[in-house]
PDB file of C-alpha atoms in Angstrom:
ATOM      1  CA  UNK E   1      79.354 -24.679   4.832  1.00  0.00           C
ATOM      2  CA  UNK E   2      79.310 -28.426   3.148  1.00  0.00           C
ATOM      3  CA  UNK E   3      77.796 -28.911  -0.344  1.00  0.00           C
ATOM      4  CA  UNK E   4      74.267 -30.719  -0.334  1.00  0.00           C
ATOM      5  CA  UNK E   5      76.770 -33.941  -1.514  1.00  0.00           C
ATOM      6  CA  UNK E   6      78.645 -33.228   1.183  1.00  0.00           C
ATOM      7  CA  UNK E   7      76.341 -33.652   3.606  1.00  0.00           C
ATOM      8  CA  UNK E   8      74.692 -36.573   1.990  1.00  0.00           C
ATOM      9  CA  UNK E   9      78.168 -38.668   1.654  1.00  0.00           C
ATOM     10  CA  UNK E  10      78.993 -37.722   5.602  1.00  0.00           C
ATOM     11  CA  UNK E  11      75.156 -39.008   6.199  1.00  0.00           C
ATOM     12  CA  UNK E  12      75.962 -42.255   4.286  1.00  0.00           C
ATOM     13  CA  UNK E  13      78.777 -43.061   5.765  1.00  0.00           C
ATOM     14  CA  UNK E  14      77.623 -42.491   9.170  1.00  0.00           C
ATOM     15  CA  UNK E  15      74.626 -45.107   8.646  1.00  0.00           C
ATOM     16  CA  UNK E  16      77.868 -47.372   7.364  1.00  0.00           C
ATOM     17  CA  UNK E  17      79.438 -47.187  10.739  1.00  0.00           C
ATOM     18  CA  UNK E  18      76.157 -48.599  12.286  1.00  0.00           C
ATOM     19  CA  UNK E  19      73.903 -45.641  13.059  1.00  0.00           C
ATOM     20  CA  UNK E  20      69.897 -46.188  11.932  1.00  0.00           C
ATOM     21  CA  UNK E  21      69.098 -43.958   9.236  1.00  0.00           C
ATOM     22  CA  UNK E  22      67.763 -40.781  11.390  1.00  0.00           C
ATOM     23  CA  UNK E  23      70.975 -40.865  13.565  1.00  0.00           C
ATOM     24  CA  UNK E  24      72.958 -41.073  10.118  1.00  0.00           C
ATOM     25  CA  UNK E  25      71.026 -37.565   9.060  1.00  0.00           C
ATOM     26  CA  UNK E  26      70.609 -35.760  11.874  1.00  0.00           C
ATOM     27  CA  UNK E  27      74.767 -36.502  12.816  1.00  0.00           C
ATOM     28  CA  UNK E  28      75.896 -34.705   9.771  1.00  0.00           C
ATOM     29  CA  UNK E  29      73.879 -31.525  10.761  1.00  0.00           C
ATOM     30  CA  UNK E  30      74.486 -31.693  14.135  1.00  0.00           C
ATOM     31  CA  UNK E  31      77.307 -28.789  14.573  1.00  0.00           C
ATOM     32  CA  UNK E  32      75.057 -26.625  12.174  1.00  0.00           C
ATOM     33  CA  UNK E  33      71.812 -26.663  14.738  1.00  0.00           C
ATOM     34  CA  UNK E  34      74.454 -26.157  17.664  1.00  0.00           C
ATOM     35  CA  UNK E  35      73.647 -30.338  18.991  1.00  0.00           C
ATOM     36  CA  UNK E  36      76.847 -31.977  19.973  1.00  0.00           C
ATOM     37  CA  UNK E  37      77.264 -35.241  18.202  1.00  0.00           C
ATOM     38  CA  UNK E  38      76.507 -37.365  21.082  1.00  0.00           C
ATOM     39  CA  UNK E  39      72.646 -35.068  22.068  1.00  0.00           C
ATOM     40  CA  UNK E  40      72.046 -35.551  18.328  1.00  0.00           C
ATOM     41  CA  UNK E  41      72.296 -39.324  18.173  1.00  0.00           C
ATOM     42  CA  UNK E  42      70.479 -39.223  21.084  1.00  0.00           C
ATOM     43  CA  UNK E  43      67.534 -37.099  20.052  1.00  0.00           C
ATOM     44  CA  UNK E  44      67.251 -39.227  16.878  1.00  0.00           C
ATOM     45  CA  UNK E  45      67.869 -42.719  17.741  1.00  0.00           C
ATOM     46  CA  UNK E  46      63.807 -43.843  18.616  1.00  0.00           C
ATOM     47  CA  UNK E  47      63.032 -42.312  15.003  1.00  0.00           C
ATOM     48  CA  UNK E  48      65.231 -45.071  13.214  1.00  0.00           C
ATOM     49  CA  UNK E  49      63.477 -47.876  11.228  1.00  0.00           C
ATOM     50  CA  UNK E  50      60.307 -45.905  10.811  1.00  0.00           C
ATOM     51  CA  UNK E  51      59.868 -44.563  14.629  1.00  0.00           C
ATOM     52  CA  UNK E  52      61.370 -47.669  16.559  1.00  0.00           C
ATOM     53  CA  UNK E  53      60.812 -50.283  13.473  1.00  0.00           C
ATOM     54  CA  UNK E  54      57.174 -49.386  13.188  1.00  0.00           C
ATOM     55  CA  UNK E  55      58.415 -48.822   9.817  1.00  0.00           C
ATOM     56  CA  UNK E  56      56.293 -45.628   9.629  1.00  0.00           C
ATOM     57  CA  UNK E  57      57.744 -42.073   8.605  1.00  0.00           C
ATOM     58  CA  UNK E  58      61.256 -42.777   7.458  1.00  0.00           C
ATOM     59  CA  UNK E  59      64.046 -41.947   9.912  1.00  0.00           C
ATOM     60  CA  UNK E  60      66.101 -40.208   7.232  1.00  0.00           C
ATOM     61  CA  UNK E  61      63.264 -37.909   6.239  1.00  0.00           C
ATOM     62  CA  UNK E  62      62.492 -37.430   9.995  1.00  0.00           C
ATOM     63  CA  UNK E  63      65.579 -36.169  10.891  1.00  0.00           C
ATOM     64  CA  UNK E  64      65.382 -33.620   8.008  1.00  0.00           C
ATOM     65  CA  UNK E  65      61.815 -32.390   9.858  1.00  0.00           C
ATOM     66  CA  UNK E  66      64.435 -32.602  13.152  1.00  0.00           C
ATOM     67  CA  UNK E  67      66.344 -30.283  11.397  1.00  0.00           C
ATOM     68  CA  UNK E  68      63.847 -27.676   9.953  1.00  0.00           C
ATOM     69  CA  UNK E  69      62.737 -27.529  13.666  1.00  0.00           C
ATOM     70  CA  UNK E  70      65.624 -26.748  15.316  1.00  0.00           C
ATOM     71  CA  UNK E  71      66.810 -23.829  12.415  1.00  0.00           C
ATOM     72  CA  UNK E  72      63.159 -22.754  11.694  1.00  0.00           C
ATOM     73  CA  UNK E  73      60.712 -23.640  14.505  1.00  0.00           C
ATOM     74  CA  UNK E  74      58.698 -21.727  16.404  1.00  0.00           C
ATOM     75  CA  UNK E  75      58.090 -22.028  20.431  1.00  0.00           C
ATOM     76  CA  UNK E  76      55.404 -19.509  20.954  1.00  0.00           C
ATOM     77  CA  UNK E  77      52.364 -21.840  21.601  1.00  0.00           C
ATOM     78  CA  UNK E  78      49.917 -18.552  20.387  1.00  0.00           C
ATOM     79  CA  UNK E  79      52.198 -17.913  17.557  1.00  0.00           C
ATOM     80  CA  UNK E  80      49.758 -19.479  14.523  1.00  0.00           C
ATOM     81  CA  UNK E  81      51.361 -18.253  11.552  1.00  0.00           C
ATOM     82  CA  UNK E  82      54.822 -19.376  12.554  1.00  0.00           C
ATOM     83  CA  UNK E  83      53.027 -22.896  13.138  1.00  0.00           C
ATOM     84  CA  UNK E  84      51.487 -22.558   9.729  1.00  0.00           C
ATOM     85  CA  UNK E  85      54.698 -21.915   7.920  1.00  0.00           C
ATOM     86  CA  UNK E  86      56.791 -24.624   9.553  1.00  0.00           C
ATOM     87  CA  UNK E  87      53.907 -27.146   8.860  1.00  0.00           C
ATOM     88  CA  UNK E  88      53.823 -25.633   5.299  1.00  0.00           C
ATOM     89  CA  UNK E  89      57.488 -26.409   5.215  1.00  0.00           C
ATOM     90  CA  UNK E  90      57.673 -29.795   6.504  1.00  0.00           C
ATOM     91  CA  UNK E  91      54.754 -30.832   4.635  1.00  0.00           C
ATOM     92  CA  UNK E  92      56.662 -29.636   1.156  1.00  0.00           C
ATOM     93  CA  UNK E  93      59.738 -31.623   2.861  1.00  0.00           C
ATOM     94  CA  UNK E  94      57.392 -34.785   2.817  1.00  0.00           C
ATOM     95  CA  UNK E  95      56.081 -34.320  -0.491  1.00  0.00           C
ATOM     96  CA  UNK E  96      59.839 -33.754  -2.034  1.00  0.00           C
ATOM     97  CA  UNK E  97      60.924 -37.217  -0.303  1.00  0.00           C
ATOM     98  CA  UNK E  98      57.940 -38.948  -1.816  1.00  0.00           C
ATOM     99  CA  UNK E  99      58.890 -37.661  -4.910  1.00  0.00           C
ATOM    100  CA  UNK E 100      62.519 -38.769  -4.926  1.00  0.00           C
ATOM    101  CA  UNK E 101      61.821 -42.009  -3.232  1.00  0.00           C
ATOM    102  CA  UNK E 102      58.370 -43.297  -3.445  1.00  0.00           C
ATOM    103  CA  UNK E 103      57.221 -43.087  -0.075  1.00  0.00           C
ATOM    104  CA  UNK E 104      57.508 -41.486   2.853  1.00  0.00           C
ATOM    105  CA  UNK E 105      56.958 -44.611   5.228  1.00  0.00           C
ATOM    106  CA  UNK E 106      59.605 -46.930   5.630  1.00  0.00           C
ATOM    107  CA  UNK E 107      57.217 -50.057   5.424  1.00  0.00           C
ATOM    108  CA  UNK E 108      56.689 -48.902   1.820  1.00  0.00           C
ATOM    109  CA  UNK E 109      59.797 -48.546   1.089  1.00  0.00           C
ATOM    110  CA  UNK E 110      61.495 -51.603   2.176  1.00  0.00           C
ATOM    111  CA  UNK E 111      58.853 -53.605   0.715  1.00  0.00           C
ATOM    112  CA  UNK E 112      56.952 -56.394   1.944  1.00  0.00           C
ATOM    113  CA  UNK E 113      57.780 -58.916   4.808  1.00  0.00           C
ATOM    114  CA  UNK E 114      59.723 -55.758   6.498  1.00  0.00           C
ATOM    115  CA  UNK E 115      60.060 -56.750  10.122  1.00  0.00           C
ATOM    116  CA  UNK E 116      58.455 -54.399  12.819  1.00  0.00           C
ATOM    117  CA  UNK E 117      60.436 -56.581  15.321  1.00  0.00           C
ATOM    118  CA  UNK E 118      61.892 -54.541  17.871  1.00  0.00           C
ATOM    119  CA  UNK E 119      65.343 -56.198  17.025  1.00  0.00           C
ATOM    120  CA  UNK E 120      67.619 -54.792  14.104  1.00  0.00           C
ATOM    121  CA  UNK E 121      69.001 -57.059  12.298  1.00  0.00           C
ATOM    122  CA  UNK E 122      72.954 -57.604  11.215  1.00  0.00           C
ATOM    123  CA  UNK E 123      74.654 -55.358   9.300  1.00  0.00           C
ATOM    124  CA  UNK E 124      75.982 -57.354   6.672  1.00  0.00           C
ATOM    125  CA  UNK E 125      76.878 -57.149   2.639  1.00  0.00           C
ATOM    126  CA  UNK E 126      73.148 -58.077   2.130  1.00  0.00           C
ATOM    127  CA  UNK E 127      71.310 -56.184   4.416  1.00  0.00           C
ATOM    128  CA  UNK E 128      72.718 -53.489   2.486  1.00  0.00           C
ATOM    129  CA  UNK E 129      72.619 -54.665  -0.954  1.00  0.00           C
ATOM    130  CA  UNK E 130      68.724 -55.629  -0.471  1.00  0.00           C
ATOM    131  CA  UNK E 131      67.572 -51.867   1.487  1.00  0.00           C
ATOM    132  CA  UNK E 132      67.368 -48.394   0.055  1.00  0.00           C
ATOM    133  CA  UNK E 133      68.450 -46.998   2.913  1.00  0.00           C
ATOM    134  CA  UNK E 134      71.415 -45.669   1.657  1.00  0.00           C
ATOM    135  CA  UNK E 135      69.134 -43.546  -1.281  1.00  0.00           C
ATOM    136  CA  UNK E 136      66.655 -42.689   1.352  1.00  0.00           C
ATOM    137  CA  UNK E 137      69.591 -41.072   3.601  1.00  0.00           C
ATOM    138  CA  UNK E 138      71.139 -39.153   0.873  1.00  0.00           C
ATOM    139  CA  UNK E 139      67.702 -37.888  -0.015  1.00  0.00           C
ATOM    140  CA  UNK E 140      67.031 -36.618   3.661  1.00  0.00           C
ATOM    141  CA  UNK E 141      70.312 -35.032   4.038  1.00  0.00           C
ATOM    142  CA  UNK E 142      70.091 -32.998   0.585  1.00  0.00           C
ATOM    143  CA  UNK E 143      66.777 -31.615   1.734  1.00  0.00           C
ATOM    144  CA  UNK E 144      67.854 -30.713   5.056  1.00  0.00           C
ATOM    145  CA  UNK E 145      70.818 -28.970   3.517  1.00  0.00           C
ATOM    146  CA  UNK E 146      68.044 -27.238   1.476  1.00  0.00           C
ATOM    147  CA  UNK E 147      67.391 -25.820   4.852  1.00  0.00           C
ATOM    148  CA  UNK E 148      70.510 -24.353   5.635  1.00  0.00           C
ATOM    149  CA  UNK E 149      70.864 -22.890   2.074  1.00  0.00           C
ATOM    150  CA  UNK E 150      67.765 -23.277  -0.024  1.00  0.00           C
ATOM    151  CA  UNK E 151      69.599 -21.806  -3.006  1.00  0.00           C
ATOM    152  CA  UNK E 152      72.696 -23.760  -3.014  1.00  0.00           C
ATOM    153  CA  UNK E 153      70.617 -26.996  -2.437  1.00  0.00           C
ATOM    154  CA  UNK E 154      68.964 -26.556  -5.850  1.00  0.00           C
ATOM    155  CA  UNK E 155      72.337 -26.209  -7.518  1.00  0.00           C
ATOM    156  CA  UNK E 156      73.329 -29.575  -6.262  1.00  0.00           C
TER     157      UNK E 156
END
């Protein structure tokens, strides 16, 4: 298994090669929760930009929750305790994003005048330079490696 920097370089580079930031996340996990790489980019590609540039609930830290579902979910509708604890675990998932980064909403973090148009805009030297979308996708793939190995996570 990858180090937490492991997974958070692969994650940064894959948002480099053009995919939104919950693509970026959820690709570098995507052997580890049995998703071929194509399903996963699927499955996360609406969540980019805040959910489809609402600019709501970050796409990196969504992909994280994308994770935590698929390794520690639960299916059984009458099952409320398994409910509880994934809630519990997503909701300690949101709070360690905010921490790192600010926010959990991608509005917030982009600052204001961030376009909810539904068109992305170029990839260039300073679209980069002016986002922390980079930081934001590192942070979401370090806690979603916390899923796969809480322990070794918190060495990293």
């Amino acid at each position: 298994m990858r180090t937490a920097d492991e997974y958070a370089a692969a994650a940064r580079e894959n948002f480099l090669a053009g995919y939104n930031c919950a693509q970026s996340v959820l690709l570098a996990f995507a052997g580890e929760i049995g998703e071929t790489p194509e399903r996963a980019l699927r499955l996360a590609s609406p969540l980019g930009a805040g959910m489809g540039r609402l600019r709501q609930v970050c796409g990196a830290l969504s992909a994280a929750f994308l994770v935590e579902g698929a390794l520690r979910g639960y299916a059984d509708p009458a099952d409320a305790e398994a409910k509880a604890a994934l809630y519990a675990r997503v909701q300690d998932l949101a709070h360690r994003f905010e921490g790192e980064m600010g926010s959990i909403l991608c509005g917030d973090l982009l600052g204001p005048g961030a376009s909810t148009s539904p068109v992305p805009e170029a990839r260039t030297p300073a679209y980069y330079a002016k986002r922390p979308c980079l930081k934001c996708i590192e942070c979401g793939a370090r806690l979603a490696a916390g899923i796969l190995s809480p322990k070794k996570a918190e060495e990293t």
